[in-house]
Short mmCIF file of C-alpha atoms in Angstrom, two decimals:
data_model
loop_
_atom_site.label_atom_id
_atom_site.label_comp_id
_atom_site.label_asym_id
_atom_site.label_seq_id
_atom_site.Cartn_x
_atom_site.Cartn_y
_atom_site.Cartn_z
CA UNK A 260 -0.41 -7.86 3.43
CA UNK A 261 -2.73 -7.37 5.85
CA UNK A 262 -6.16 -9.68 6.40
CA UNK A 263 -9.04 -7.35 6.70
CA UNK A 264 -12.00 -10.27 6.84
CA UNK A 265 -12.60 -13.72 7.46
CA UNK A 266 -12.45 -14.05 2.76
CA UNK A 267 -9.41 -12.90 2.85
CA UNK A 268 -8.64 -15.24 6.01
CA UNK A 269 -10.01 -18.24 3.94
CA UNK A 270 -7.88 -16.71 0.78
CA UNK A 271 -4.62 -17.29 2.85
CA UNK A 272 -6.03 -20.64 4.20
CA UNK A 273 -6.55 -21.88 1.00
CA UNK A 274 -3.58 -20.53 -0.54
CA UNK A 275 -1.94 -22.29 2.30
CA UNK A 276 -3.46 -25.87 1.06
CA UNK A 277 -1.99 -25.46 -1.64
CA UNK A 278 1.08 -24.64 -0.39
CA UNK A 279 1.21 -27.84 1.68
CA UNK A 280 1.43 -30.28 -1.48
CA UNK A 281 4.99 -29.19 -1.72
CA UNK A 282 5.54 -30.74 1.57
CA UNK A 283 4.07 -34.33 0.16
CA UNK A 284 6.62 -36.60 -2.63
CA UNK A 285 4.13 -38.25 -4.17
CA UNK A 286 4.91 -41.90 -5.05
CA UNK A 287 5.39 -42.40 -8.86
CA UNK A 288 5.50 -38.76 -9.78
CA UNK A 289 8.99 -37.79 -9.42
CA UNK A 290 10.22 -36.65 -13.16
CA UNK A 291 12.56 -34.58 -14.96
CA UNK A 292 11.75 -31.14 -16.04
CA UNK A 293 11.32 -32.20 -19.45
CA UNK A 294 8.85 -34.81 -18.76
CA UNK A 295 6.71 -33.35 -16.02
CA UNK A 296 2.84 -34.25 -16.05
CA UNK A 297 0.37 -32.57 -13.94
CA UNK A 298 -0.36 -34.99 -11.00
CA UNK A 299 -4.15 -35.77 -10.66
CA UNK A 300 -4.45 -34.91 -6.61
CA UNK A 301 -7.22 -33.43 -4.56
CA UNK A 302 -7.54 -30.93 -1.58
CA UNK A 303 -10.08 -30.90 1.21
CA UNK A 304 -10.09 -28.22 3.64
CA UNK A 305 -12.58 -28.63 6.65
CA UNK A 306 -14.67 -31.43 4.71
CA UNK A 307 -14.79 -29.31 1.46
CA UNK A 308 -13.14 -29.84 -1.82
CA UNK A 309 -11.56 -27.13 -3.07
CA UNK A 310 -10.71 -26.46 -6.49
CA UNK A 311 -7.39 -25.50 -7.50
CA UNK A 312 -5.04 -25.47 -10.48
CA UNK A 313 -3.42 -28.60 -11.71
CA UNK A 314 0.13 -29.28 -9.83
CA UNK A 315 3.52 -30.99 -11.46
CA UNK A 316 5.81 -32.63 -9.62
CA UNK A 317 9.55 -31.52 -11.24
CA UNK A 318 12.91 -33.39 -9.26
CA UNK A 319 10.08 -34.09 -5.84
CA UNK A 320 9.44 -30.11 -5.64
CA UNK A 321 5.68 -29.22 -6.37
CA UNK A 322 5.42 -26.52 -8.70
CA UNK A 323 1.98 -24.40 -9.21
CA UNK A 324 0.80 -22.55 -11.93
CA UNK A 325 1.09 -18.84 -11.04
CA UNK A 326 -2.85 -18.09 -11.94
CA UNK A 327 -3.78 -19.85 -9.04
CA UNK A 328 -2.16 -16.70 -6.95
CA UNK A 329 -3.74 -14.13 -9.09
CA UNK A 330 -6.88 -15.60 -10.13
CA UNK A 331 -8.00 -17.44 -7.53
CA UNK A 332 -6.80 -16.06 -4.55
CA UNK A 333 -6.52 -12.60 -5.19
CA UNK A 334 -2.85 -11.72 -4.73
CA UNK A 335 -1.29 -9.49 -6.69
CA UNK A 336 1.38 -10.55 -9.12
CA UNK A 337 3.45 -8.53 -11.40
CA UNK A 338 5.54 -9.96 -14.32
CA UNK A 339 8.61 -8.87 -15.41
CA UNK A 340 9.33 -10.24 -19.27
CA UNK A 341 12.42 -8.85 -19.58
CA UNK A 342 13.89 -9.34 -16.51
CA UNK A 343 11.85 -13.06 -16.09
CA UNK A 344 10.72 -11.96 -12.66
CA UNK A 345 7.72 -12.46 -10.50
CA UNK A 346 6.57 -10.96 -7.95
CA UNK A 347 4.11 -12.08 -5.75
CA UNK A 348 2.09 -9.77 -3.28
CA UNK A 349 1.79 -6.53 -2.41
CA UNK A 350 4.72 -3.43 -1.57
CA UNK A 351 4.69 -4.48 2.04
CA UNK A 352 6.25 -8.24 2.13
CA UNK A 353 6.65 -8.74 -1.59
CA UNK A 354 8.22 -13.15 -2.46
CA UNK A 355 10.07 -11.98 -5.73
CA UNK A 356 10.96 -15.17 -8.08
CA UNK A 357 12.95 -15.19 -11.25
CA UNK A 358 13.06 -17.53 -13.84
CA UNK A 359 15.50 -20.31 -13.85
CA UNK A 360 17.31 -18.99 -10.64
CA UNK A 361 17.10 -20.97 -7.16
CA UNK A 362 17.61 -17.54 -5.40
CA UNK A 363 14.37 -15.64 -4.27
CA UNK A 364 13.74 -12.86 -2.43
CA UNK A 365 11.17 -12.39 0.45
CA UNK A 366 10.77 -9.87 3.23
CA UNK A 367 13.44 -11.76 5.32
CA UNK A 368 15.88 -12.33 3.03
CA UNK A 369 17.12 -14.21 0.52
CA UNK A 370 16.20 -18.06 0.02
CA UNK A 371 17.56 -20.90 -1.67
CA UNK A 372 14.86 -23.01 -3.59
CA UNK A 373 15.28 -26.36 -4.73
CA UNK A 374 13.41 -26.03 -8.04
CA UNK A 375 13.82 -22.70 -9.90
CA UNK A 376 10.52 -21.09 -11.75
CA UNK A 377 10.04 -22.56 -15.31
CA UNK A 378 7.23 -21.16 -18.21
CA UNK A 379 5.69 -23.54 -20.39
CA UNK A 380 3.15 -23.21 -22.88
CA UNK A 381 2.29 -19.40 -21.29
CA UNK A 382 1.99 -20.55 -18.12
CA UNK A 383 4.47 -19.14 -15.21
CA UNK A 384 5.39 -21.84 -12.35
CA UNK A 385 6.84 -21.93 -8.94
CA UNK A 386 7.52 -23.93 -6.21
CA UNK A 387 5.21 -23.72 -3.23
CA UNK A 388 7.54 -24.97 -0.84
CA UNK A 389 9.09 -21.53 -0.94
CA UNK A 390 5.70 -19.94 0.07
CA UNK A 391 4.22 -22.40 2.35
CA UNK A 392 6.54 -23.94 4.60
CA UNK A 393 5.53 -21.28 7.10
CA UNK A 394 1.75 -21.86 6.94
CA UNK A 395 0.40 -24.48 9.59
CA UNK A 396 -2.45 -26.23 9.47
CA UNK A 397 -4.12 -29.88 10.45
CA UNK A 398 -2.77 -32.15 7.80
CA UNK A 399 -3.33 -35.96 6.69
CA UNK A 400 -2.21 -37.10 3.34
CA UNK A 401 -4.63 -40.48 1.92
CA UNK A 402 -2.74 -42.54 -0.60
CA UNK A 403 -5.53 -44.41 -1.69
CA UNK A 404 -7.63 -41.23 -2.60
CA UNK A 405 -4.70 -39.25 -3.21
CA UNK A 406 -5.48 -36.29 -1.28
CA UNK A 407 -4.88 -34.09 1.27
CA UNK A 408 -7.15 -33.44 4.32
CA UNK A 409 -6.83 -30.45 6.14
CA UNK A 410 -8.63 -28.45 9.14
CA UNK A 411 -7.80 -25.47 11.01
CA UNK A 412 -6.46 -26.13 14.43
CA UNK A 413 -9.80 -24.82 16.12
CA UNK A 414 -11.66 -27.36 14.68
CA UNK A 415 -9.53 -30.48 14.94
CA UNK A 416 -9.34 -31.91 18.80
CA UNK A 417 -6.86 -33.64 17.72
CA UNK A 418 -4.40 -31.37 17.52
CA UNK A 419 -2.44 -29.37 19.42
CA UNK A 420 -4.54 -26.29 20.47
CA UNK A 421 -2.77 -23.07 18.54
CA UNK A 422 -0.70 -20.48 20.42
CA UNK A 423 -1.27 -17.25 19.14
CA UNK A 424 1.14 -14.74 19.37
CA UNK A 425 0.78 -11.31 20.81
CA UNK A 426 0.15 -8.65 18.40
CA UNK A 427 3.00 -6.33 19.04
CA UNK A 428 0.77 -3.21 17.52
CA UNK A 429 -0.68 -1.34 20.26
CA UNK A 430 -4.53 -1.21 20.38
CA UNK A 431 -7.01 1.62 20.67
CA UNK A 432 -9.45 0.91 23.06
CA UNK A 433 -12.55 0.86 21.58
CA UNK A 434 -14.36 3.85 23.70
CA UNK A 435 -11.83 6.08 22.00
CA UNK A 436 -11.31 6.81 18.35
CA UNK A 437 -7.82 6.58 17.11
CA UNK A 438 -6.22 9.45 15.65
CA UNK A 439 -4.49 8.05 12.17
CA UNK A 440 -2.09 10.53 10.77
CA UNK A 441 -1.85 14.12 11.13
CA UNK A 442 -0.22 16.13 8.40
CA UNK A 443 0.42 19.46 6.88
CA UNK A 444 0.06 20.66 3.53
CA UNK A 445 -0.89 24.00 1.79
CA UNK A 446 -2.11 25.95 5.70
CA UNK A 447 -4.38 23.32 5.94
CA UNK A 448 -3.70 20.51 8.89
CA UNK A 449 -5.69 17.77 8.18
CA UNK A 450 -6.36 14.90 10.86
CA UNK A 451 -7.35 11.24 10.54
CA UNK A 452 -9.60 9.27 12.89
CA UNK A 453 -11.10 5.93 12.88
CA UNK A 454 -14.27 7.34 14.14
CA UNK A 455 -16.03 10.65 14.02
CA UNK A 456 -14.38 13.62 16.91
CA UNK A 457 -15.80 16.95 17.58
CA UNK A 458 -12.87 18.45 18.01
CA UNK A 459 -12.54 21.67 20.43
CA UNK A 460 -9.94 24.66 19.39
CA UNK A 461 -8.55 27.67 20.66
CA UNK A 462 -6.36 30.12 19.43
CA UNK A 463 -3.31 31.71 21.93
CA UNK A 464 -0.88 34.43 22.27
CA UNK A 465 2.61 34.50 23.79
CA UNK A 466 3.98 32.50 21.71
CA UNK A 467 0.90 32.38 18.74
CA UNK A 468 -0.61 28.88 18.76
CA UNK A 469 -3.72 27.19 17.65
CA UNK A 470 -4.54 24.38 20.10
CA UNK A 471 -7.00 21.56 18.80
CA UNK A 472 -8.04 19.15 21.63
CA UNK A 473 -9.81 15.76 20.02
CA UNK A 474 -11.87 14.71 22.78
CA UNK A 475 -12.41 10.52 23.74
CA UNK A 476 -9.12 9.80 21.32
CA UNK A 477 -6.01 7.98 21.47
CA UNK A 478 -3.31 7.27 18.87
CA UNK A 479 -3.42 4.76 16.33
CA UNK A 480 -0.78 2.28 15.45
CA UNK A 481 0.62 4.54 12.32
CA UNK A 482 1.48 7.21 14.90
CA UNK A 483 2.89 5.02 17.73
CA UNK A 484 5.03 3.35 15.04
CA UNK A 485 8.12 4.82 16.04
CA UNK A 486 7.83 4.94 19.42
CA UNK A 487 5.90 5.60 22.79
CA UNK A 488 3.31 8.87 23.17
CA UNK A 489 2.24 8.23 26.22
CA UNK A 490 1.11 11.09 28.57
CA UNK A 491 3.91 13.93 28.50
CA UNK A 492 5.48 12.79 25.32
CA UNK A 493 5.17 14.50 22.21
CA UNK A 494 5.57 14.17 18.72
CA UNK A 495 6.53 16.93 16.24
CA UNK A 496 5.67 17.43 12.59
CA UNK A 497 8.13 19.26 11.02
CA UNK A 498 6.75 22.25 8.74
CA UNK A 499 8.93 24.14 5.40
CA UNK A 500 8.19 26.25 3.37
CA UNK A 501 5.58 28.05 5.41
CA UNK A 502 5.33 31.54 6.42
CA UNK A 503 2.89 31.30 8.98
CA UNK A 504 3.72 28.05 10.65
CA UNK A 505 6.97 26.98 12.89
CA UNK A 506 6.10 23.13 13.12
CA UNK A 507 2.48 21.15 14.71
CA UNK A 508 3.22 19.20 17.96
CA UNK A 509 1.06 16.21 18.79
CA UNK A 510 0.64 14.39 21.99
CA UNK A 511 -1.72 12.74 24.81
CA UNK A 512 -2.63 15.64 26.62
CA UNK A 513 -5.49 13.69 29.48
CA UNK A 514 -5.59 9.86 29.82
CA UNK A 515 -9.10 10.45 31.72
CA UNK A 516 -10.83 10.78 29.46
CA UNK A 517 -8.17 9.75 26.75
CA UNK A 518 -7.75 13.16 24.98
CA UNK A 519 -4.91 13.66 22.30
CA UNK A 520 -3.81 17.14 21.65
CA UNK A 521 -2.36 19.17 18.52
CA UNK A 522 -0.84 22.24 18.52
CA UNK A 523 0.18 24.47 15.63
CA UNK A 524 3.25 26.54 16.53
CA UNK A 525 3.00 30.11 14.45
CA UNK A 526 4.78 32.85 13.41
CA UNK A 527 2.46 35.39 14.01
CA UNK A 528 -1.32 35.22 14.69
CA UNK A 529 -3.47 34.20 12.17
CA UNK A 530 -7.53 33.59 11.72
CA UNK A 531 -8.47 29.46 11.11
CA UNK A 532 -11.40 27.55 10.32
CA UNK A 533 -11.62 23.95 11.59
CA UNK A 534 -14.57 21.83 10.51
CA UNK A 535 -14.75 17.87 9.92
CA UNK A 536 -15.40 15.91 6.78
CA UNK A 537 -16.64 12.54 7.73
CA UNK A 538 -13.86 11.21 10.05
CA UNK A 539 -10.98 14.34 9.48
CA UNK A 540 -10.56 17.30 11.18
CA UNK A 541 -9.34 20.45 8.99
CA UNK A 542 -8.07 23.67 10.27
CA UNK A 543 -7.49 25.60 7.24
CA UNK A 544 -5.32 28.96 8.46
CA UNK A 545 -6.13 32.28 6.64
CA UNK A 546 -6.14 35.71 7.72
CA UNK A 547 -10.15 36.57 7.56
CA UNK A 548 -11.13 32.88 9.37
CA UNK A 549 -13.45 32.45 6.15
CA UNK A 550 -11.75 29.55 4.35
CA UNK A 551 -14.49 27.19 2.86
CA UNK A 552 -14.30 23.50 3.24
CA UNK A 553 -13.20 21.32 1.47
CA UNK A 554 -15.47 20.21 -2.00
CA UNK A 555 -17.46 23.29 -1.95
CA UNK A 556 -18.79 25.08 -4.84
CA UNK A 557 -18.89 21.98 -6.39
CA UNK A 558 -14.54 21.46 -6.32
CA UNK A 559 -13.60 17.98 -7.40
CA UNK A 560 -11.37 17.01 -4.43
CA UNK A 561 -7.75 15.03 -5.22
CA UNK A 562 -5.80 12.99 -3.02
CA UNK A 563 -2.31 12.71 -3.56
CA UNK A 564 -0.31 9.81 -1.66
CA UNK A 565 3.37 9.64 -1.99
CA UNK A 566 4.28 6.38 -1.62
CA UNK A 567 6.08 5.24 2.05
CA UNK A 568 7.78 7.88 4.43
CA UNK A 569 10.44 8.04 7.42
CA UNK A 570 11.39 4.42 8.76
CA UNK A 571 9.88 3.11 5.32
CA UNK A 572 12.27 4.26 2.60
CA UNK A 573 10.49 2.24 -0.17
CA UNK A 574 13.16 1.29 -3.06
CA UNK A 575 16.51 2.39 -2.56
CA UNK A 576 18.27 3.16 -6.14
CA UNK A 577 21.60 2.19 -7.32
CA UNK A 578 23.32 5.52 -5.96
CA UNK A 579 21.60 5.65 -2.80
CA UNK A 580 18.86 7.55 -3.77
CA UNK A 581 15.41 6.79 -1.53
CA UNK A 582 11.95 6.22 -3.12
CA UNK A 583 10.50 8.22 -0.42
CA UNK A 584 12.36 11.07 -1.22
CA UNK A 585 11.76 11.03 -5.36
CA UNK A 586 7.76 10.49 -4.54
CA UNK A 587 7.07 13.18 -1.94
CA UNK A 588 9.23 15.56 -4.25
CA UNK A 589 6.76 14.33 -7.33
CA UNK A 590 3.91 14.70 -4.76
CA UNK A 591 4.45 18.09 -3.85
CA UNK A 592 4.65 19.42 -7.62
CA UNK A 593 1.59 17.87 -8.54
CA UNK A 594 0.00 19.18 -5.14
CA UNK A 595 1.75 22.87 -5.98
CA UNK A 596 0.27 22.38 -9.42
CA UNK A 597 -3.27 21.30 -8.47
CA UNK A 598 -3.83 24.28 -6.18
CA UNK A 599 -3.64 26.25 -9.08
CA UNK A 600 -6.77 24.81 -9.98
CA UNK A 601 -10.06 26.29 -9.38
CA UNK A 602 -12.02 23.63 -9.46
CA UNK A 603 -10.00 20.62 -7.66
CA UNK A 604 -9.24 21.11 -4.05
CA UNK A 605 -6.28 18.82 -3.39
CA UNK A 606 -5.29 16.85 -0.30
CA UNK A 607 -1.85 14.90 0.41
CA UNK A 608 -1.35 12.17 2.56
CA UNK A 609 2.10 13.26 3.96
CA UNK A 610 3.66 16.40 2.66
CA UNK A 611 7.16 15.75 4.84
CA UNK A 612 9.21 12.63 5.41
CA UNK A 613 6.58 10.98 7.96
CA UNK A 614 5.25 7.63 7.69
CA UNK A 615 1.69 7.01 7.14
CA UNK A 616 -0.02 3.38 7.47
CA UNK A 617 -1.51 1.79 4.14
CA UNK A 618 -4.98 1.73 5.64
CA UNK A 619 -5.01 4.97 6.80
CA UNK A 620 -3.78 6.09 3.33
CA UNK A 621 -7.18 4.89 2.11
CA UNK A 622 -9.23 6.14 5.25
CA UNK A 623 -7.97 9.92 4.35
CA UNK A 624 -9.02 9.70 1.27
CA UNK A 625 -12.56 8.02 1.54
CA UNK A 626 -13.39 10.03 5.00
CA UNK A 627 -12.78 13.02 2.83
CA UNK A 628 -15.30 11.23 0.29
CA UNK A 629 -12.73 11.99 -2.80
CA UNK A 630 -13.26 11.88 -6.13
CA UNK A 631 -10.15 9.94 -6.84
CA UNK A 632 -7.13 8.84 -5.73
CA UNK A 633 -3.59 8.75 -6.26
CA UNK A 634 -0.53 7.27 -4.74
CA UNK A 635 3.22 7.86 -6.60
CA UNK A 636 5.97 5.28 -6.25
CA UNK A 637 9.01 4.53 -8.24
CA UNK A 638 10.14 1.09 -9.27
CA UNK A 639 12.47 -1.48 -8.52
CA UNK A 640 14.15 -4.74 -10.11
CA UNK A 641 17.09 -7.50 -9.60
CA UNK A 642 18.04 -6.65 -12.83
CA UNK A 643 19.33 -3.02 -13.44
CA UNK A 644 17.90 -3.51 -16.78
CA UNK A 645 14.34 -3.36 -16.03
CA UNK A 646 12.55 -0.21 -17.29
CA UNK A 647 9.21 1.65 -17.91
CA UNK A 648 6.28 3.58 -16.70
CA UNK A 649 3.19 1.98 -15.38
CA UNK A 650 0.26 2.11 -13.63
CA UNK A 651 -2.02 0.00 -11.43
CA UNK A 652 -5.99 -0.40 -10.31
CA UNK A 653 -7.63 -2.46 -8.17
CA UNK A 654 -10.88 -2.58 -9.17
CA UNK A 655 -11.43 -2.79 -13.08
CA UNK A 656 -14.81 -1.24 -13.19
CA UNK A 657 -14.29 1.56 -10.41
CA UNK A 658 -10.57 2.55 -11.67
CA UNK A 659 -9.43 1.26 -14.99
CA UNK A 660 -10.10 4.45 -16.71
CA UNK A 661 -7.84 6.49 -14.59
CA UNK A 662 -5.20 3.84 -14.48
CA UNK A 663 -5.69 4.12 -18.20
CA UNK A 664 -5.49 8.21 -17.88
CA UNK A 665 -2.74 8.43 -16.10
CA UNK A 666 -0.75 6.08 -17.75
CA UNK A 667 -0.81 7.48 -20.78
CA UNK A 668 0.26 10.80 -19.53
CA UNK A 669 3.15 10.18 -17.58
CA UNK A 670 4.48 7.81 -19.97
CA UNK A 671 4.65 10.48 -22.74
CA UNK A 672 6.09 12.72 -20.33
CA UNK A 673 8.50 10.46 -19.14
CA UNK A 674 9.49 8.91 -22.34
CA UNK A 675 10.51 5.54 -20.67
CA UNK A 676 9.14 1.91 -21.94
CA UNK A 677 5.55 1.59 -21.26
CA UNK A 678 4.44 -0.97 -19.60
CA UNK A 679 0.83 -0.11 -19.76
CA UNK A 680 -1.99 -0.01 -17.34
CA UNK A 681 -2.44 -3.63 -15.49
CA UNK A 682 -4.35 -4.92 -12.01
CA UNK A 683 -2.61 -5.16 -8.84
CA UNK A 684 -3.96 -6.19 -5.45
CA UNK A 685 -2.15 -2.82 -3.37
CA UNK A 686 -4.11 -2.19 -0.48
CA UNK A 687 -4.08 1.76 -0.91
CA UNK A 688 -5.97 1.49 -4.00
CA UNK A 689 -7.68 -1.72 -2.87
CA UNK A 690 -9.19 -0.06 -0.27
CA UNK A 691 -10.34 3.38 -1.74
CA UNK A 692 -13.75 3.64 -1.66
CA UNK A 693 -13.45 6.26 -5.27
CA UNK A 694 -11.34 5.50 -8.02
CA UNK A 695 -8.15 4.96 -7.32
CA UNK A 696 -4.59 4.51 -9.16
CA UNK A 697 -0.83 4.05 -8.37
CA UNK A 698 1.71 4.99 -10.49
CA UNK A 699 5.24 3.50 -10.85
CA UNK A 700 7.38 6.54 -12.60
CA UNK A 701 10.28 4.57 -13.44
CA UNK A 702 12.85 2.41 -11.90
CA UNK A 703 15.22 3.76 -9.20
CA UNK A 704 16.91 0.21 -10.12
CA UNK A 705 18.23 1.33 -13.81
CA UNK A 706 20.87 4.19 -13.54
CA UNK A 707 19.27 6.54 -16.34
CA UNK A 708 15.24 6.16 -15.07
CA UNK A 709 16.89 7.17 -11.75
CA UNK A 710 19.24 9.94 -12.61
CA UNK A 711 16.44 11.19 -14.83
CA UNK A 712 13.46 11.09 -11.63
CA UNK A 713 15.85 13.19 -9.21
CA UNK A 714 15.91 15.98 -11.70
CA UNK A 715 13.61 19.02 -11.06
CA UNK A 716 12.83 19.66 -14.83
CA UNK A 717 11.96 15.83 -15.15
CA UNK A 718 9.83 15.86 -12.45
CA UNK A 719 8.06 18.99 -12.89
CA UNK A 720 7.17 17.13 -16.30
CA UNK A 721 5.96 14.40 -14.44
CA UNK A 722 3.63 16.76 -12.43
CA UNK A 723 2.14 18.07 -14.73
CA UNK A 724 1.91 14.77 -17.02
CA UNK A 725 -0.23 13.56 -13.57
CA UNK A 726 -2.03 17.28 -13.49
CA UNK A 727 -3.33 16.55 -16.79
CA UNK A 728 -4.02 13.02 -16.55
CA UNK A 729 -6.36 13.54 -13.50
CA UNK A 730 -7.97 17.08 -15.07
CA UNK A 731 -9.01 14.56 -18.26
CA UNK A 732 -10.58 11.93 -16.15
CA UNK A 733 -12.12 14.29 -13.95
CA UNK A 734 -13.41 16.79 -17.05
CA UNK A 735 -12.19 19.68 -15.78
CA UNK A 736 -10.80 22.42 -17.60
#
């Protein structure tokens, strides 16, 4: 999960405060599980109390109630009934808990906890030793007061001054606008930049090429995450099922001043149009160079994210099968579908097995200035016996409706459990600026959902379930 401002900062700060009381026994509270009290304790961070959920002490471990997560500090958490699991976060670095088990799961691995999750009266807790033995800050524990004092290492002299470590992630410089993701989709390329480009095209014979030039650019991390482009190294997108275009090459074609380069390879000539929308660059190809923008005539314009991409498989099912595979397939019927439409123009994300960063998910979609929003995932569980359909929103006022919509769709068509329409913390839809949703078909983890989800009659059902979903909520016939 990534920390896009100093709230969310002070979110992980104070989730980390709490955290720390697992790393205090305090005296006289040590009980059995049947006879745990909440302990009356208090937490000051940088000489202010904060308010938090009552604690219980069960065998020394300090459990938390599991609101405190969701309500309070704004992670996302997803309960599993059936399978009495809990997951904590968001798709990237997910802690998943069950209940009753010592055995969690986090992005590293497995871990061994020393009190399992318990439910009483409701209420869901776990241990926060599990979660915040990694979090450091400046600590002092008063008996007398029975709380805990903590500062952040910049403002306490007193301690040792913090080493920070280098971000590994390369950095644009900030003369230059990074180029996000590039990808293909209907003979329409479609760019991404953190910051407006007039971009500068030509069209060549011998072999037939459009060249686009994007002028004081470089390339952002979601591009460089597989490797190097630095000047002379390129990149290739890989293009099927097109009859005018061979494949788009991508690289840093002048580091003074920093210009990147893209380069549609063609079968045979072709007319374009390129024009921007906000921060992306289209070149739609067409054979009378007359194609209009995207939006016009008053289209309702659809973004369609299938969920992860190359290096990122997503969920992997119990045969093998990848959820990047099962979403773009999904993806591309509902994008095959759309286009069908005259009154929705319809963007994807990725339309191949590339990898596209969660933030620049979001920035396609709101530099395009969307009217919604949808990313496609399938599921995954411990427990192979964890099933259903269900949707997510971020924002209840902005995109309840569609999570609502498109729930109810694609669990008819699917015909799996439904496990309705519920808030979640994802950044794609987080960070939408339109309504946004993201749907969970079914789970790659239970051996019928998946068989079913890698069939093309199922998910041409599933298409169109999504086709009509978003054609209600947008009122178009």
């Amino acid at each position: 999960m990534k920390l896009g401002n100093f709230a969310w900062k002070k979110s992980i700060v104070v989730f980390a405060a709490l955290m720390l009381l697992a790393l205090f026994t305090l005296p006289g509270t040590v009980r059995h599980a049947s006879a745990a009290a909440a302990v009356e304790a208090s937490i000051v961070l940088d000489g202010q109390t904060i308010n938090g959920a009552e604690p219980v002490i069960v065998n020394q471990t300090t459990m938390v109630p599991i609101r405190v997560v969701s309500e309070q500090l704004g992670y996302s958490v997803n309960w599993n009934q059936s399978a009495g699991r809990v997951t904590i976060g968001g798709e990237a670095s997910p802690l998943v808990l069950t209940i009753g088990s010592t055995t969690a799961d986090s992005a590293s691995g497995s871990v061994q906890l020393e009190q399992p999750p318990f439910v009483r009266s409701s209420t869901t807790y776990v241990p926060l030793r599990f979660v915040g033995s990694q979090m450091g800050l400046g600590v002092k524990w008063e008996q007398a007061s029975r709380t805990v004092f903590l500062q952040t290492p910049a403002q306490d002299p007193s301690l040792p001054p913090a080493v920070e470590t280098p971000d590994p992630t390369p950095v644009v410089p900030s003369n230059n606008a990074s180029i996000d993701a590039i990808s293909f989709s209907d003979n329409r390329l479609t760019i991404s930049a953190g910051a407006n480009v007039t971009p500068k095209s030509s069209s060549l014979a011998g072999p037939d090429r459009i060249v686009v030039d994007l002028p004081n650019s470089a390339f952002g991390p979601g591009l460089l995450a597989n490797g190097s482009l630095g000047l002379g190294q390129v990149g290739t997108l890989a293009v099927e099922n097109s009859s005018l275009v061979k494949q788009v090459r991508y690289s840093l074609f002048s580091e003074s001043p920093s210009t990147v380069r893209v380069v549609i390879d063609l079968n045979r000539a072709v007319g374009y149009n390129i024009y921007t929308e906000g921060n992306l660059i289209f070149v739609d190809l067409n054979d009378d160079g007359t194609a209009p923008p995207i939006g016009t005539d008053g289209k309702k314009v659809v973004v369609i994210d299938p969920g992860h991409g190359d290096h990122d498989s997503g969920g992997v099912g119990i045969t093998g099968v990848k959820e990047k595979d099962m979403v773009l397939q999904v993806g591309l019927k509902v994008a095959a579908l759309l286009k069908q439409e005259p009154n929705i123009d319809v963007i994807m994300t990725r339309s191949d097995d590339t990898f596209i960063a969660l933030d620049d998910r979001a920035k396609i979609a709101n530099n395009a200035g969307a009217d919604v929003f949808l990313s496609i995932h399938g599921n995954k569980a411990n427990a192979s016996s964890a099933v259903g359909t269900e949707t997510y929103y971020a924002d209840a006022a902005r995109s309840k409706t569609l999570s609502d919509t498109i729930q109810k769709h694609v669990q008819q068509a699917t015909g799996f459990r439904d496990r309705g329409s519920k808030q979640a913390n994802f950044v794609v839809i987080r960070k939408t600026t339109m309504p946004g949703a993201l749907v969970e078909v079914g789970f790659l983890s239970n051996g019928e959902e998946e068989t079913l989800m890698m069939q093309e009659d199922f998910q041409q059902k599933v298409a169109m379930a999504i086709v009509a979903g978003l054609k209600e909520y947008l009122g178009v016939n």
